[in-house]
Amino acid sequence: MESCNRSSLFRDLKERELNGFRVRKRPYIDYLSSDSSDFGAGVVSIEHNGAVNPPLAVSFCKSNRNSHFLAVSDEDGYVSFYDTRRKLPSFTSCRENAAEARICDWVAHSNAIFDICWIKDDSRLLTASGDQSVKLWDAEKRECLNFLMGHTGSVKSLCSHPSSSDLIVSGSRDGSFALWDLRCKPSSKNKHGEPFLNPIAVVEGAHTSNQVQRLRKRKAASTSITSVLYLKDEISVVSAGAVDSVLKFWDTRNLKTMITEARPHPEQSTKKKGTFHGISCLSQDANGVFLTASCMDNRIYLYNVLQLEKGPVKTFHGSRIESFYIKSAISPDAVHILGGSSDGNAYVWQVNKPQVDPITLNGHDGEVTAVDWCQSEVGKIATASDDFTARIWNFQKCGGSSSRSPSSIRRRVTAFPNMEGRKLFMDEDPMDITKVACSSGPSEEVFIKYSSPEWIKMPEISTPESITKLSFGSLLKEESEVEKTPEAALRSPSSVLNPPSSLKRRTIRDYFLAAS
């Protein structure tokens, strides 16, 4: 079981110097703040019973109506829900803000919670912990509905299937990733007599490298899986680890060998010597065309799933990635990338201008770790830091939340890149971002007007008093459940691994090539 005391690790990391590295300053925006008077919930302290805790994961709800709710997990095993639309007085402290904005909290695990994942229209929440288990929660009742056990190390990453949220992939420090089906019934019991669910498939040693082990000369190479994603073709899984910067792609119907791999420097794949850096985080845009990988060489790499053999199509510099707790995320519309950093800042890059210095989000007093984009409130983001706070930032409000559900972009056959996405990788400079108007769809909205810093402002948003006192369950708006489940999901729980022969796609690449 992993020890969650990171203070000594951070001290060691802070003492290390990166030779020749300089954080570039953005010439047109020098400073941004998440002051509570301008940014809704602003900054909140992560504390329980008077004790502060470093947050480890942040996640906005995924449905449009609930997107302003933020879940935060921390090192002591708590999960907290916050309403980011509540108007807070500017003179209050971050502790008072936390008490005002927090809807509820509870102890979900007896160990740190490294990742959280909303599913089923935000009525359920998955938590991945250092106690080697995953738990499924009823978000309204805060009731544990299922235990997922099978890993022998801390569970570091979770991701649900794009259309059937009963299917889950998890990655662990034990070097394995596992597939789970929540429709299966628990078949075993733990030492406390509690029933738990076993995985339907496990890949052991997914990122073990004998070559890296030799280079490290008898030092045990870390085989930890740091991040996993279910890709939008509904068949493929991508994994990344701490051992090197290789991304591995797997077909869930046949997990004996990987489909393909991608790496920052494809020409080095045949070399026996070199420097190896692990990956701390993976993310994908709403269409599933682009993947980002935060690498311990202080770079964020952007991959096009149709051009994996070419390596990254873009590379982003400016942040310091000195620990595996530092995350990044590409925006749903694939226009921006948000990343944490060991220097206490968060950074925002333009995807189509990687050579331009990123916007610096200055305000945290410790290493910025977890980050997330609000799916439908354009310009709203969340950052978490080792200064025991989470901050809500909102660059611009474009006439209210988007009316288009993110799920409408994730259909199996129509998951095409949007027009902005197609322009990202053109050689010529795209049209000025200030001329792009906000529209109803999240994939068509651009939220930062770079030439005018005064645009970076959020209008005041208030919450009716009648709502602020309600429970989290009553705050969740009822939506008609439209779950796009694959044919195989209608049959036996594990049948998704053996779809009908009419399904010809074999990989993420086949999927997009066939669709085009």
Short mmCIF file of C-alpha atoms in Angstrom, two decimals:
data_model
loop_
_atom_site.label_atom_id
_atom_site.label_comp_id
_atom_site.label_asym_id
_atom_site.label_seq_id
_atom_site.Cartn_x
_atom_site.Cartn_y
_atom_site.Cartn_z
CA MET A 1 0.00 0.00 0.00
CA GLU A 2 1.45 3.35 -1.04
CA SER A 3 2.46 5.89 1.55
CA CYS A 4 0.77 9.20 0.89
CA ASN A 5 3.20 11.47 2.73
CA ARG A 6 4.71 13.51 -0.12
CA SER A 7 6.35 16.31 1.87
CA SER A 8 9.87 14.83 1.70
CA LEU A 9 9.45 14.09 -2.00
CA PHE A 10 8.44 17.66 -2.74
CA ARG A 11 11.35 19.04 -0.73
CA ASP A 12 13.75 16.94 -2.77
CA LEU A 13 12.11 18.03 -6.02
CA LYS A 14 12.23 21.69 -5.08
CA GLU A 15 15.97 21.42 -4.41
CA ARG A 16 16.70 20.05 -7.86
CA GLU A 17 17.65 22.55 -10.58
CA LEU A 18 16.90 22.14 -14.24
CA ASN A 19 20.08 23.13 -16.06
CA GLY A 20 19.49 25.82 -18.66
CA PHE A 21 15.72 25.91 -18.10
CA ARG A 22 13.86 29.20 -17.98
CA VAL A 23 10.14 29.76 -17.73
CA ARG A 24 9.26 32.12 -20.52
CA LYS A 25 7.14 35.17 -19.73
CA ARG A 26 4.09 36.01 -21.77
CA PRO A 27 4.47 39.56 -23.11
CA TYR A 28 0.78 40.45 -23.41
CA ILE A 29 -0.54 39.09 -20.10
CA ASP A 30 1.69 39.38 -17.06
CA TYR A 31 -0.64 38.32 -14.27
CA LEU A 32 -4.00 36.68 -13.74
CA SER A 33 -5.70 36.14 -10.42
CA SER A 34 -8.63 34.04 -9.24
CA ASP A 35 -9.78 36.66 -6.75
CA SER A 36 -13.20 35.69 -5.43
CA SER A 37 -14.78 39.02 -6.36
CA ASP A 38 -14.21 38.35 -10.06
CA PHE A 39 -14.15 34.60 -10.36
CA GLY A 40 -17.22 33.12 -8.65
CA ALA A 41 -16.08 30.65 -6.01
CA GLY A 42 -12.51 31.89 -6.47
CA VAL A 43 -10.16 30.15 -4.11
CA VAL A 44 -11.28 27.62 -1.51
CA SER A 45 -9.28 25.88 1.18
CA ILE A 46 -9.36 22.08 1.17
CA GLU A 47 -9.85 21.26 4.80
CA HIS A 48 -11.91 19.01 7.04
CA ASN A 49 -12.43 19.31 10.77
CA GLY A 50 -9.90 22.13 10.91
CA ALA A 51 -7.10 20.21 9.17
CA VAL A 52 -5.97 21.19 5.66
CA ASN A 53 -5.20 18.56 3.02
CA PRO A 54 -3.46 18.76 -0.38
CA PRO A 55 -6.00 18.12 -3.16
CA LEU A 56 -5.06 15.43 -5.67
CA ALA A 57 -7.88 15.42 -8.26
CA VAL A 58 -10.52 17.87 -9.49
CA SER A 59 -13.38 17.12 -11.86
CA PHE A 60 -16.34 19.18 -13.08
CA CYS A 61 -19.62 17.36 -13.66
CA LYS A 62 -19.93 16.31 -17.29
CA SER A 63 -23.55 17.17 -18.13
CA ASN A 64 -24.43 20.71 -19.20
CA ARG A 65 -26.90 21.37 -16.42
CA ASN A 66 -24.56 20.24 -13.67
CA SER A 67 -21.27 21.45 -15.11
CA HIS A 68 -20.79 24.10 -12.41
CA PHE A 69 -20.44 21.42 -9.72
CA LEU A 70 -16.85 20.49 -8.93
CA ALA A 71 -15.64 17.35 -7.15
CA VAL A 72 -12.30 17.52 -5.31
CA SER A 73 -10.46 14.58 -3.75
CA ASP A 74 -7.54 14.87 -1.36
CA GLU A 75 -4.72 13.09 0.38
CA ASP A 76 -6.79 12.10 3.42
CA GLY A 77 -9.38 10.21 1.37
CA TYR A 78 -12.10 12.88 1.37
CA VAL A 79 -14.35 13.79 -1.55
CA SER A 80 -15.89 17.29 -1.52
CA PHE A 81 -18.50 18.85 -3.81
CA TYR A 82 -18.45 22.59 -4.55
CA ASP A 83 -20.89 24.88 -6.33
CA THR A 84 -18.68 27.13 -8.47
CA ARG A 85 -21.52 29.54 -9.29
CA ARG A 86 -22.02 30.76 -5.76
CA LYS A 87 -21.18 34.45 -5.36
CA LEU A 88 -18.75 34.89 -2.49
CA PRO A 89 -17.82 38.18 -0.78
CA SER A 90 -14.39 39.44 -1.78
CA PHE A 91 -13.37 40.12 1.82
CA THR A 92 -13.81 36.55 3.01
CA SER A 93 -10.92 34.13 3.49
CA CYS A 94 -10.42 30.97 1.46
CA ARG A 95 -11.56 28.97 4.51
CA GLU A 96 -14.80 30.93 4.69
CA ASN A 97 -15.20 30.52 0.92
CA ALA A 98 -14.77 26.77 1.28
CA ALA A 99 -17.50 26.57 3.90
CA GLU A 100 -19.84 28.69 1.79
CA ALA A 101 -19.23 26.99 -1.56
CA ARG A 102 -18.94 23.42 -0.30
CA ILE A 103 -22.13 21.42 -0.72
CA CYS A 104 -20.97 18.31 1.10
CA ASP A 105 -17.97 16.12 1.85
CA TRP A 106 -17.31 12.63 3.18
CA VAL A 107 -14.54 10.12 3.81
CA ALA A 108 -14.54 7.89 0.73
CA HIS A 109 -11.30 5.97 1.39
CA SER A 110 -8.84 5.50 4.23
CA ASN A 111 -6.02 6.54 1.88
CA ALA A 112 -5.34 9.19 -0.74
CA ILE A 113 -7.72 9.47 -3.73
CA PHE A 114 -5.67 9.95 -6.89
CA ASP A 115 -8.44 10.16 -9.48
CA ILE A 116 -12.20 10.67 -9.72
CA CYS A 117 -14.58 10.03 -12.61
CA TRP A 118 -18.21 11.11 -13.09
CA ILE A 119 -20.52 8.66 -14.88
CA LYS A 120 -24.24 8.14 -15.57
CA ASP A 121 -25.27 11.78 -15.99
CA ASP A 122 -23.31 12.70 -12.86
CA SER A 123 -25.45 10.53 -10.61
CA ARG A 124 -22.47 8.24 -9.92
CA LEU A 125 -18.85 8.94 -9.01
CA LEU A 126 -15.84 6.61 -9.20
CA THR A 127 -12.86 7.10 -6.87
CA ALA A 128 -9.39 5.57 -7.29
CA SER A 129 -7.31 5.28 -4.15
CA GLY A 130 -3.97 4.40 -2.63
CA ASP A 131 -5.75 1.61 -0.75
CA GLN A 132 -5.59 -0.33 -4.05
CA SER A 133 -9.34 -0.16 -4.67
CA VAL A 134 -11.88 1.70 -6.77
CA LYS A 135 -15.27 2.59 -5.32
CA LEU A 136 -18.55 3.45 -7.02
CA TRP A 137 -20.62 6.08 -5.20
CA ASP A 138 -24.16 7.36 -5.35
CA ALA A 139 -23.34 11.07 -5.65
CA GLU A 140 -26.58 12.23 -4.03
CA LYS A 141 -26.66 9.85 -1.08
CA ARG A 142 -22.86 9.54 -0.74
CA GLU A 143 -23.42 5.81 -0.48
CA CYS A 144 -20.89 3.24 -1.70
CA LEU A 145 -22.56 1.02 -4.29
CA ASN A 146 -19.66 -1.19 -5.29
CA PHE A 147 -16.03 -2.07 -4.52
CA LEU A 148 -13.64 -2.79 -7.39
CA MET A 149 -10.64 -4.77 -6.18
CA GLY A 150 -7.89 -6.61 -8.01
CA HIS A 151 -4.92 -4.24 -8.20
CA THR A 152 -1.95 -4.80 -5.88
CA GLY A 153 -0.79 -1.19 -5.92
CA SER A 154 -2.30 2.28 -5.68
CA VAL A 155 -4.88 2.97 -8.38
CA LYS A 156 -3.62 6.08 -10.18
CA SER A 157 -6.03 6.63 -13.08
CA LEU A 158 -9.64 5.97 -14.16
CA CYS A 159 -11.61 6.42 -17.37
CA SER A 160 -15.08 5.30 -18.42
CA HIS A 161 -16.17 3.96 -21.80
CA PRO A 162 -17.32 6.76 -24.16
CA SER A 163 -20.87 5.44 -24.52
CA SER A 164 -21.34 2.66 -21.96
CA SER A 165 -20.35 4.05 -18.57
CA ASP A 166 -20.64 0.60 -17.01
CA LEU A 167 -17.29 -0.20 -18.62
CA ILE A 168 -14.24 1.20 -16.82
CA VAL A 169 -10.48 1.07 -17.31
CA SER A 170 -8.09 1.68 -14.42
CA GLY A 171 -4.30 1.97 -14.20
CA SER A 172 -2.24 1.10 -11.15
CA ARG A 173 1.16 1.53 -9.62
CA ASP A 174 1.51 -2.26 -9.76
CA GLY A 175 2.18 -1.89 -13.50
CA SER A 176 -1.15 -3.23 -14.70
CA PHE A 177 -4.32 -1.80 -16.16
CA ALA A 178 -7.67 -3.49 -15.72
CA LEU A 179 -11.08 -3.48 -17.39
CA TRP A 180 -14.23 -3.58 -15.26
CA ASP A 181 -17.93 -4.07 -15.96
CA LEU A 182 -20.21 -2.54 -13.33
CA ARG A 183 -23.10 -4.76 -14.49
CA CYS A 184 -21.34 -7.83 -13.11
CA LYS A 185 -22.24 -8.98 -9.62
CA PRO A 186 -19.61 -9.03 -6.85
CA SER A 187 -18.20 -12.55 -6.62
CA SER A 188 -15.69 -12.24 -3.75
CA LYS A 189 -15.42 -10.75 -0.26
CA ASN A 190 -12.60 -8.79 1.37
CA LYS A 191 -11.21 -9.30 4.87
CA HIS A 192 -14.06 -7.27 6.31
CA GLY A 193 -16.65 -9.48 4.66
CA GLU A 194 -17.61 -6.84 2.12
CA PRO A 195 -18.41 -8.09 -1.41
CA PHE A 196 -16.30 -6.70 -4.24
CA LEU A 197 -16.14 -6.82 -8.01
CA ASN A 198 -13.29 -8.50 -9.88
CA PRO A 199 -11.91 -7.13 -13.18
CA ILE A 200 -13.02 -8.80 -16.41
CA ALA A 201 -9.53 -8.43 -17.90
CA VAL A 202 -6.07 -7.42 -16.65
CA VAL A 203 -2.86 -6.59 -18.54
CA GLU A 204 0.15 -7.10 -16.27
CA GLY A 205 3.44 -5.29 -16.82
CA ALA A 206 2.01 -3.12 -19.58
CA HIS A 207 5.00 -0.76 -19.50
CA THR A 208 7.80 -2.99 -18.30
CA SER A 209 11.01 -2.32 -20.21
CA ASN A 210 14.08 -4.55 -19.90
CA GLN A 211 16.08 -1.96 -21.81
CA VAL A 212 15.29 0.75 -19.26
CA GLN A 213 16.08 -1.62 -16.41
CA ARG A 214 19.53 -2.28 -17.87
CA LEU A 215 20.21 1.40 -18.34
CA ARG A 216 19.38 2.07 -14.72
CA LYS A 217 22.00 -0.49 -13.66
CA ARG A 218 20.28 -2.72 -11.15
CA LYS A 219 18.00 0.01 -9.85
CA ALA A 220 14.41 -1.13 -9.84
CA ALA A 221 12.65 0.58 -12.71
CA SER A 222 9.19 1.95 -11.91
CA THR A 223 6.57 0.09 -13.89
CA SER A 224 3.68 2.23 -12.62
CA ILE A 225 0.78 2.98 -14.96
CA THR A 226 0.22 6.70 -14.51
CA SER A 227 -2.68 7.29 -16.90
CA VAL A 228 -5.23 5.39 -18.98
CA LEU A 229 -7.89 6.53 -21.45
CA TYR A 230 -10.78 4.83 -23.22
CA LEU A 231 -10.63 6.23 -26.77
CA LYS A 232 -13.64 7.46 -28.66
CA ASP A 233 -13.74 4.51 -31.05
CA GLU A 234 -15.17 2.60 -28.03
CA ILE A 235 -12.70 -0.22 -28.57
CA SER A 236 -9.20 1.10 -27.96
CA VAL A 237 -7.41 1.95 -24.72
CA VAL A 238 -4.22 4.01 -24.43
CA SER A 239 -1.88 3.72 -21.46
CA ALA A 240 1.18 5.61 -20.23
CA GLY A 241 3.64 4.91 -17.45
CA ALA A 242 6.41 6.19 -15.25
CA VAL A 243 9.09 4.05 -16.91
CA ASP A 244 9.34 5.97 -20.21
CA SER A 245 7.50 8.36 -22.52
CA VAL A 246 5.95 5.66 -24.73
CA LEU A 247 2.17 5.66 -25.27
CA LYS A 248 0.76 2.19 -25.86
CA PHE A 249 -2.50 1.47 -27.65
CA TRP A 250 -4.55 -1.67 -26.96
CA ASP A 251 -7.56 -3.41 -28.51
CA THR A 252 -9.88 -4.38 -25.65
CA ARG A 253 -11.08 -7.42 -27.61
CA ASN A 254 -7.59 -8.89 -27.74
CA LEU A 255 -5.25 -7.68 -25.01
CA LYS A 256 -2.43 -10.15 -25.59
CA THR A 257 -0.36 -7.59 -27.46
CA MET A 258 -0.67 -3.86 -28.02
CA ILE A 259 -1.89 -2.46 -31.34
CA THR A 260 0.76 0.21 -31.76
CA GLU A 261 2.75 2.76 -29.79
CA ALA A 262 3.76 6.41 -30.02
CA ARG A 263 6.74 8.24 -28.59
CA PRO A 264 8.14 11.79 -28.62
CA HIS A 265 11.12 10.77 -30.77
CA PRO A 266 10.14 7.88 -33.08
CA GLU A 267 13.68 7.61 -34.46
CA GLN A 268 14.93 6.56 -31.01
CA SER A 269 12.76 3.45 -30.88
CA THR A 270 15.58 1.25 -32.15
CA LYS A 271 18.38 2.81 -30.14
CA LYS A 272 19.73 0.95 -27.13
CA LYS A 273 20.79 4.01 -25.19
CA GLY A 274 19.09 7.23 -24.30
CA THR A 275 17.39 9.26 -21.60
CA PHE A 276 13.97 8.07 -20.53
CA HIS A 277 11.27 10.29 -19.02
CA GLY A 278 7.94 9.09 -17.70
CA ILE A 279 4.47 10.41 -18.52
CA SER A 280 2.43 11.97 -15.71
CA CYS A 281 -0.90 12.40 -17.48
CA LEU A 282 -2.88 11.77 -20.68
CA SER A 283 -5.91 13.67 -21.95
CA GLN A 284 -8.05 13.78 -25.09
CA ASP A 285 -10.38 16.30 -26.68
CA ALA A 286 -14.13 15.76 -27.01
CA ASN A 287 -13.79 14.26 -30.48
CA GLY A 288 -10.97 11.92 -29.50
CA VAL A 289 -8.75 13.02 -32.40
CA PHE A 290 -5.97 14.54 -30.31
CA LEU A 291 -4.11 13.23 -27.26
CA THR A 292 -1.84 15.16 -24.92
CA ALA A 293 0.91 13.60 -22.81
CA SER A 294 2.61 15.50 -19.99
CA CYS A 295 6.20 14.32 -19.88
CA MET A 296 8.78 14.54 -17.13
CA ASP A 297 11.14 16.28 -19.58
CA ASN A 298 9.08 19.46 -18.96
CA ARG A 299 7.16 19.18 -22.22
CA ILE A 300 3.57 18.47 -23.16
CA TYR A 301 3.28 16.50 -26.42
CA LEU A 302 0.24 16.59 -28.69
CA TYR A 303 -0.50 13.52 -30.83
CA ASN A 304 -2.90 13.04 -33.71
CA VAL A 305 -4.33 9.51 -33.48
CA LEU A 306 -4.23 9.28 -37.28
CA GLN A 307 -0.51 10.04 -37.37
CA LEU A 308 0.90 8.14 -34.43
CA GLU A 309 3.87 6.85 -36.39
CA LYS A 310 5.05 10.44 -36.91
CA GLY A 311 5.29 11.15 -33.20
CA PRO A 312 3.90 14.34 -31.66
CA VAL A 313 2.57 16.95 -34.07
CA LYS A 314 3.05 19.77 -31.52
CA THR A 315 5.22 20.30 -28.45
CA PHE A 316 4.54 22.81 -25.64
CA HIS A 317 7.13 24.29 -23.29
CA GLY A 318 6.99 26.61 -20.29
CA SER A 319 5.90 24.52 -17.32
CA ARG A 320 8.03 22.53 -14.92
CA ILE A 321 6.89 18.93 -14.55
CA GLU A 322 8.97 17.65 -11.66
CA SER A 323 6.55 15.12 -10.16
CA PHE A 324 4.00 12.62 -11.41
CA TYR A 325 1.25 14.51 -9.57
CA ILE A 326 1.33 17.33 -12.13
CA LYS A 327 -1.45 16.98 -14.70
CA SER A 328 -2.56 18.68 -17.90
CA ALA A 329 -5.74 18.64 -19.98
CA ILE A 330 -6.65 19.63 -23.52
CA SER A 331 -9.85 21.66 -23.81
CA PRO A 332 -12.93 19.84 -25.17
CA ASP A 333 -12.73 21.86 -28.41
CA ALA A 334 -8.98 21.11 -28.82
CA VAL A 335 -8.14 24.83 -28.94
CA HIS A 336 -6.19 25.17 -25.68
CA ILE A 337 -4.12 23.09 -23.27
CA LEU A 338 -4.12 23.69 -19.52
CA GLY A 339 -1.27 22.40 -17.39
CA GLY A 340 0.01 22.50 -13.82
CA SER A 341 3.60 23.17 -12.85
CA SER A 342 6.11 22.75 -10.04
CA ASP A 343 6.79 26.51 -10.00
CA GLY A 344 3.40 27.31 -8.45
CA ASN A 345 1.74 28.50 -11.66
CA ALA A 346 -0.72 27.01 -14.11
CA TYR A 347 -0.31 27.61 -17.84
CA VAL A 348 -2.64 27.85 -20.84
CA TRP A 349 -1.30 27.29 -24.38
CA GLN A 350 -2.87 27.91 -27.77
CA VAL A 351 -2.84 24.59 -29.60
CA ASN A 352 -2.32 26.23 -32.98
CA LYS A 353 0.57 28.40 -31.71
CA PRO A 354 2.90 26.20 -29.66
CA GLN A 355 5.78 28.61 -30.23
CA VAL A 356 3.93 31.39 -28.38
CA ASP A 357 4.55 31.67 -24.64
CA PRO A 358 1.62 30.39 -22.58
CA ILE A 359 -0.68 32.46 -20.41
CA THR A 360 0.49 32.29 -16.80
CA LEU A 361 -2.13 31.74 -14.11
CA ASN A 362 -0.47 33.18 -11.04
CA GLY A 363 -2.02 32.76 -7.62
CA HIS A 364 -1.10 29.44 -6.03
CA ASP A 365 1.68 29.19 -3.46
CA GLY A 366 2.61 25.57 -4.07
CA GLU A 367 3.04 23.02 -6.83
CA VAL A 368 -0.02 23.09 -9.12
CA THR A 369 -1.12 19.50 -9.67
CA ALA A 370 -4.63 18.60 -10.87
CA VAL A 371 -6.49 20.65 -13.50
CA ASP A 372 -9.81 20.37 -15.32
CA TRP A 373 -11.95 22.15 -17.92
CA CYS A 374 -15.64 22.79 -17.41
CA GLN A 375 -17.37 20.93 -20.24
CA SER A 376 -20.06 23.48 -21.09
CA GLU A 377 -19.26 26.76 -19.31
CA VAL A 378 -16.73 28.12 -21.73
CA GLY A 379 -13.62 29.54 -20.13
CA LYS A 380 -14.14 28.04 -16.67
CA ILE A 381 -11.30 25.91 -15.34
CA ALA A 382 -10.19 24.49 -12.00
CA THR A 383 -6.68 24.07 -10.59
CA ALA A 384 -5.49 22.35 -7.41
CA SER A 385 -2.27 22.92 -5.53
CA ASP A 386 -0.11 21.72 -2.67
CA ASP A 387 -0.91 25.04 -0.97
CA PHE A 388 -4.08 23.19 0.18
CA THR A 389 -6.40 25.16 -2.10
CA ALA A 390 -8.40 24.75 -5.28
CA ARG A 391 -9.00 27.75 -7.53
CA ILE A 392 -11.74 28.47 -10.04
CA TRP A 393 -10.76 30.61 -13.01
CA ASN A 394 -13.18 32.01 -15.59
CA PHE A 395 -11.80 33.91 -18.57
CA GLN A 396 -14.96 34.86 -20.38
CA LYS A 397 -18.67 34.19 -20.37
CA CYS A 398 -20.10 33.96 -23.88
CA GLY A 399 -23.83 34.40 -23.43
CA GLY A 400 -24.46 31.53 -21.04
CA SER A 401 -23.73 27.85 -21.01
CA SER A 402 -23.68 25.91 -24.19
CA SER A 403 -26.92 24.26 -25.14
CA ARG A 404 -25.24 21.41 -26.90
CA SER A 405 -24.48 18.40 -24.80
CA PRO A 406 -20.89 17.14 -24.93
CA SER A 407 -22.29 13.68 -25.56
CA SER A 408 -23.59 14.89 -28.91
CA ILE A 409 -19.99 15.14 -30.08
CA ARG A 410 -19.14 11.62 -28.99
CA ARG A 411 -21.29 9.58 -31.33
CA ARG A 412 -19.67 6.49 -32.74
CA VAL A 413 -19.96 7.39 -36.41
CA THR A 414 -19.95 11.20 -36.38
CA ALA A 415 -16.92 11.89 -34.19
CA PHE A 416 -15.25 14.14 -36.75
CA PRO A 417 -12.88 16.97 -35.86
CA ASN A 418 -14.65 20.33 -35.82
CA MET A 419 -13.67 23.09 -38.24
CA GLU A 420 -11.39 24.76 -35.70
CA GLY A 421 -9.69 21.41 -35.10
CA ARG A 422 -8.99 20.99 -38.80
CA LYS A 423 -7.30 24.39 -38.88
CA LEU A 424 -5.02 23.70 -35.96
CA PHE A 425 -2.34 22.00 -37.97
CA MET A 426 -2.34 24.10 -41.13
CA ASP A 427 1.01 25.62 -41.97
CA GLU A 428 -0.36 29.11 -42.41
CA ASP A 429 -1.33 31.21 -39.41
CA PRO A 430 -5.09 30.79 -38.77
CA MET A 431 -7.39 33.77 -38.60
CA ASP A 432 -7.16 36.03 -35.59
CA ILE A 433 -8.77 34.35 -32.64
CA THR A 434 -10.41 37.62 -31.67
CA LYS A 435 -12.65 37.42 -34.73
CA VAL A 436 -14.18 34.09 -33.85
CA ALA A 437 -17.64 34.53 -32.39
CA CYS A 438 -19.01 32.41 -29.59
CA SER A 439 -21.76 30.04 -30.64
CA SER A 440 -23.95 27.39 -29.08
CA GLY A 441 -21.59 24.43 -29.32
CA PRO A 442 -18.59 23.84 -27.08
CA SER A 443 -16.48 22.80 -30.05
CA GLU A 444 -17.12 26.16 -31.73
CA GLU A 445 -16.38 28.51 -28.83
CA VAL A 446 -13.12 30.35 -28.31
CA PHE A 447 -12.84 31.96 -24.91
CA ILE A 448 -9.69 34.07 -24.78
CA LYS A 449 -9.14 37.32 -26.66
CA TYR A 450 -5.38 37.50 -26.49
CA SER A 451 -4.88 41.02 -27.78
CA SER A 452 -7.05 42.51 -25.04
CA PRO A 453 -6.27 41.51 -21.43
CA GLU A 454 -9.37 43.31 -20.17
CA TRP A 455 -11.48 40.61 -21.83
CA ILE A 456 -10.22 38.13 -19.27
CA LYS A 457 -12.99 38.77 -16.81
CA MET A 458 -15.99 36.87 -15.52
CA PRO A 459 -19.31 38.60 -14.91
CA GLU A 460 -20.75 38.22 -11.47
CA ILE A 461 -22.85 35.11 -11.11
CA SER A 462 -25.19 34.73 -8.18
CA THR A 463 -27.07 31.73 -6.90
CA PRO A 464 -30.62 32.01 -5.52
CA GLU A 465 -30.73 31.62 -1.74
CA SER A 466 -33.31 28.90 -2.15
CA ILE A 467 -30.75 26.79 -4.00
CA THR A 468 -27.73 27.33 -1.79
CA LYS A 469 -29.27 25.43 1.10
CA LEU A 470 -30.34 22.37 -0.87
CA SER A 471 -28.56 19.04 -0.88
CA PHE A 472 -26.33 17.98 -3.74
CA GLY A 473 -28.96 15.53 -4.95
CA SER A 474 -31.63 18.20 -5.26
CA LEU A 475 -29.18 20.44 -7.12
CA LEU A 476 -28.62 17.86 -9.82
CA LYS A 477 -31.06 18.60 -12.62
CA GLU A 478 -33.01 15.71 -14.04
CA GLU A 479 -32.19 14.93 -17.62
CA SER A 480 -33.57 12.37 -19.99
CA GLU A 481 -31.07 9.55 -20.02
CA VAL A 482 -29.83 8.89 -23.52
CA GLU A 483 -27.06 6.36 -23.17
CA LYS A 484 -25.47 5.27 -26.41
CA THR A 485 -24.56 1.71 -25.58
CA PRO A 486 -22.82 -0.55 -28.12
CA GLU A 487 -24.64 -3.60 -29.42
CA ALA A 488 -22.44 -5.86 -27.39
CA ALA A 489 -23.35 -4.08 -24.18
CA LEU A 490 -26.91 -5.34 -24.49
CA ARG A 491 -25.75 -8.91 -24.13
CA SER A 492 -23.50 -10.50 -21.54
CA PRO A 493 -21.37 -8.12 -19.43
CA SER A 494 -18.06 -9.13 -20.98
CA SER A 495 -19.37 -9.40 -24.53
CA VAL A 496 -17.97 -5.98 -25.38
CA LEU A 497 -14.65 -7.76 -25.73
CA ASN A 498 -16.13 -9.91 -28.52
CA PRO A 499 -18.37 -7.67 -30.65
CA PRO A 500 -20.32 -9.00 -33.65
CA SER A 501 -18.44 -9.65 -36.87
CA SER A 502 -20.30 -6.76 -38.54
CA LEU A 503 -18.10 -4.41 -36.53
CA LYS A 504 -15.10 -4.15 -38.84
CA ARG A 505 -13.08 -1.50 -37.01
CA ARG A 506 -10.03 -2.87 -35.27
CA THR A 507 -8.23 0.19 -33.94
CA ILE A 508 -8.73 3.88 -33.29
CA ARG A 509 -7.04 4.55 -36.64
CA ASP A 510 -9.41 2.24 -38.52
CA TYR A 511 -12.33 3.99 -36.91
CA PHE A 512 -11.47 7.49 -38.07
CA LEU A 513 -10.26 6.40 -41.50
CA ALA A 514 -13.50 4.52 -42.09
CA ALA A 515 -15.56 7.47 -40.92
CA SER A 516 -13.78 9.90 -43.21
#
